[in-house]
Amino acid sequence: MLDRLTGHRPAWKNARMIDPERVAVAGHSIGGSAAASAMRADPRFDAGINMDGTFQERVPASGLGARPFLMLGTTSFHTPGGDESWDEGWQHLGGWKRWLGVEGSGHSSFTDIPVLEDRMGVTLDPTVTLSTGRQVRITRDYVAAFLDQHLRGRHQRLLDGPTAGNPEVVFQHP
């Protein structure tokens, strides 16, 4: 896909907006696992984010180089000892890394599904205690902070540790 977007004949008319020297790969669920696999396969990805996805392919013992990686997930499953693939992946990541858990979230909290649920007046996961607004805000803020820090070189204090404004976000230290 990166070749199709940044090659000599890009498939997208606005492809010039993409800086091929600053590219991250991010995904949710199996897409989060694919983010790590894409980084493993292609050194052009400078950073990666796994949002609540069990690693389907192991992070190699050699890691992903010094490239930064964010693991953002639920505290109901993606805590140390909860998902062995995260425990193992964490140990192999050699660059800058953060493992953030979000209390009160569910598997789909890191997607647009909570917004769609609100619009349709349904609840797919009754265990989620965060409001739709909080789910969206936390995901946007932490993903944006990660990308700003690692693609734009702008330090983001939000990623340094817990904040009073985001008590739901737990910095895991396995």
Coordinates of C-alpha atoms in Angstrom, one line a residue:
M1 CA 0.0 0.0 0.0
L2 CA 2.8 2.4 0.8
D3 CA 4.2 1.8 -2.7
R4 CA 0.8 2.5 -4.2
L5 CA 0.5 5.8 -2.3
T6 CA 4.1 7.1 -2.6
G7 CA 5.4 5.6 -5.8
H8 CA 5.9 7.2 -9.2
R9 CA 2.3 6.8 -10.2
P10 CA 0.3 7.2 -7.0
A11 CA -3.1 5.6 -6.8
W12 CA -4.5 8.6 -4.8
K13 CA -4.7 12.1 -6.3
N14 CA -3.6 13.7 -3.0
A15 CA -0.6 11.4 -2.5
R16 CA 1.8 14.4 -2.5
M17 CA 0.4 15.2 1.0
I18 CA 2.2 12.1 2.3
D19 CA 5.8 12.6 3.5
P20 CA 7.4 9.2 2.7
E21 CA 10.1 10.0 5.2
R22 CA 7.6 10.1 8.1
V23 CA 5.2 7.2 8.0
A24 CA 3.5 5.3 10.8
V25 CA 1.3 2.2 10.6
A26 CA -1.6 1.8 13.0
G27 CA -4.5 -0.6 13.4
H28 CA -7.2 -1.9 15.7
S29 CA -7.6 -5.6 16.6
I30 CA -6.1 -7.8 14.0
G31 CA -5.1 -4.5 12.3
G32 CA -3.0 -3.6 15.4
S33 CA -1.2 -6.9 15.1
A34 CA -0.7 -6.2 11.4
A35 CA 0.9 -2.9 12.3
A36 CA 3.8 -4.7 14.0
S37 CA 4.0 -7.2 11.1
A38 CA 4.2 -4.3 8.6
M39 CA 7.0 -2.7 10.6
R40 CA 8.8 -6.0 10.7
A41 CA 8.5 -6.4 6.9
D42 CA 9.1 -2.8 5.8
P43 CA 11.7 -0.5 7.4
R44 CA 10.0 2.5 5.8
F45 CA 7.4 2.5 8.6
D46 CA 8.9 4.8 11.3
A47 CA 6.5 4.1 14.1
G48 CA 3.6 1.8 14.9
I49 CA 0.4 1.5 17.0
N50 CA -1.5 -1.6 18.1
M51 CA -4.9 -0.7 19.4
D52 CA -6.3 -3.7 21.4
G53 CA -5.1 -6.4 19.0
T54 CA -3.5 -9.7 20.1
F55 CA -0.2 -10.1 18.2
Q56 CA -0.9 -12.8 15.7
E57 CA 2.7 -12.8 14.5
R58 CA 5.3 -12.7 17.2
V59 CA 7.4 -9.6 17.5
P60 CA 10.8 -11.0 16.7
A61 CA 13.4 -11.3 19.5
S62 CA 15.5 -8.8 17.6
G63 CA 12.5 -6.4 17.9
L64 CA 11.5 -3.7 15.4
G65 CA 14.8 -1.9 15.5
A66 CA 14.8 1.4 17.4
R67 CA 11.4 2.4 16.0
P68 CA 8.8 3.5 18.5
F69 CA 5.7 1.5 19.2
L70 CA 2.5 2.2 21.2
M71 CA 0.3 -0.5 22.6
L72 CA -3.1 0.9 23.6
G73 CA -5.8 -1.4 24.9
T74 CA -8.4 -2.3 27.4
T75 CA -7.4 -3.0 31.0
S76 CA -9.9 -5.9 31.0
F77 CA -7.6 -8.0 28.8
H78 CA -4.4 -6.1 27.7
T79 CA -2.7 -5.9 31.1
P80 CA 0.5 -7.7 32.1
G81 CA -0.4 -11.4 32.3
G82 CA -3.7 -10.9 30.5
D83 CA -2.6 -11.3 26.9
E84 CA 0.7 -13.2 26.7
S85 CA 1.3 -11.9 23.2
W86 CA 1.5 -8.4 24.6
D87 CA 3.8 -9.5 27.4
E88 CA 6.1 -11.2 24.9
G89 CA 5.9 -8.4 22.4
W90 CA 6.7 -5.8 25.0
Q91 CA 9.9 -7.6 26.0
H92 CA 11.1 -7.6 22.3
L93 CA 10.4 -4.0 21.6
G94 CA 13.7 -2.2 21.7
G95 CA 12.9 1.4 20.8
W96 CA 10.7 3.9 22.6
K97 CA 7.6 2.1 23.7
R98 CA 4.4 2.6 25.8
W99 CA 1.8 0.2 27.0
L100 CA -1.3 2.0 27.9
G101 CA -4.5 0.5 29.3
V102 CA -7.8 2.3 29.3
E103 CA -10.1 1.5 32.3
G104 CA -13.7 1.3 31.4
S105 CA -13.0 0.7 27.7
G106 CA -14.0 -2.3 25.5
H107 CA -12.5 -3.8 22.4
S108 CA -14.3 -1.4 20.1
S109 CA -13.6 1.7 22.1
F110 CA -10.6 2.6 19.9
T111 CA -12.8 2.7 16.7
D112 CA -15.8 4.7 15.5
I113 CA -18.2 2.0 16.8
P114 CA -19.1 3.9 20.0
V115 CA -20.1 6.9 17.9
L116 CA -22.3 4.7 15.7
E117 CA -23.8 3.0 18.7
D118 CA -24.9 6.4 20.0
R119 CA -26.4 7.4 16.7
M120 CA -28.3 4.2 16.5
G121 CA -29.3 4.1 20.1
V122 CA -27.8 0.7 20.8
T123 CA -25.2 -0.7 23.1
L124 CA -23.1 -3.6 21.9
D125 CA -20.9 -3.9 24.9
P126 CA -22.6 -3.2 28.2
T127 CA -19.3 -3.6 30.1
V128 CA -18.0 -0.3 28.7
T129 CA -18.4 2.4 31.3
L130 CA -16.7 5.3 29.5
S131 CA -18.9 7.7 27.7
T132 CA -18.5 7.8 23.9
G133 CA -16.9 11.2 24.2
R134 CA -14.2 9.9 26.6
Q135 CA -13.5 6.9 24.4
V136 CA -13.1 9.1 21.3
R137 CA -11.1 11.8 23.2
I138 CA -8.6 9.3 24.8
T139 CA -8.0 7.5 21.5
R140 CA -7.5 10.8 19.5
D141 CA -5.3 12.4 22.2
Y142 CA -2.9 9.5 22.7
V143 CA -2.7 8.5 19.1
A144 CA -2.1 12.2 18.0
A145 CA 0.5 12.7 20.8
F146 CA 2.4 9.5 19.7
L147 CA 2.4 10.6 16.0
D148 CA 3.3 14.2 16.8
Q149 CA 6.2 13.0 19.0
H150 CA 7.6 10.4 16.7
L151 CA 6.9 11.7 13.2
R152 CA 7.1 15.5 13.9
G153 CA 9.7 15.4 16.6
R154 CA 7.5 17.4 19.1
H155 CA 7.8 16.1 22.6
Q156 CA 4.4 15.3 24.1
R157 CA 4.1 15.4 27.9
L158 CA 0.9 13.3 27.7
L159 CA 3.1 10.3 26.9
D160 CA 5.4 10.8 29.9
G161 CA 3.1 9.3 32.5
P162 CA -0.3 9.4 34.1
T163 CA -2.2 12.7 34.1
A164 CA -4.9 14.1 36.3
G165 CA -7.0 14.9 33.2
N166 CA -6.9 11.2 32.0
P167 CA -7.4 9.1 35.1
E168 CA -8.7 6.2 33.0
V169 CA -5.3 5.8 31.2
V170 CA -3.0 3.4 33.0
F171 CA 0.7 3.3 32.1
Q172 CA 1.6 -0.4 32.3
H173 CA 5.1 -1.3 33.5
P174 CA 5.5 -5.1 33.1

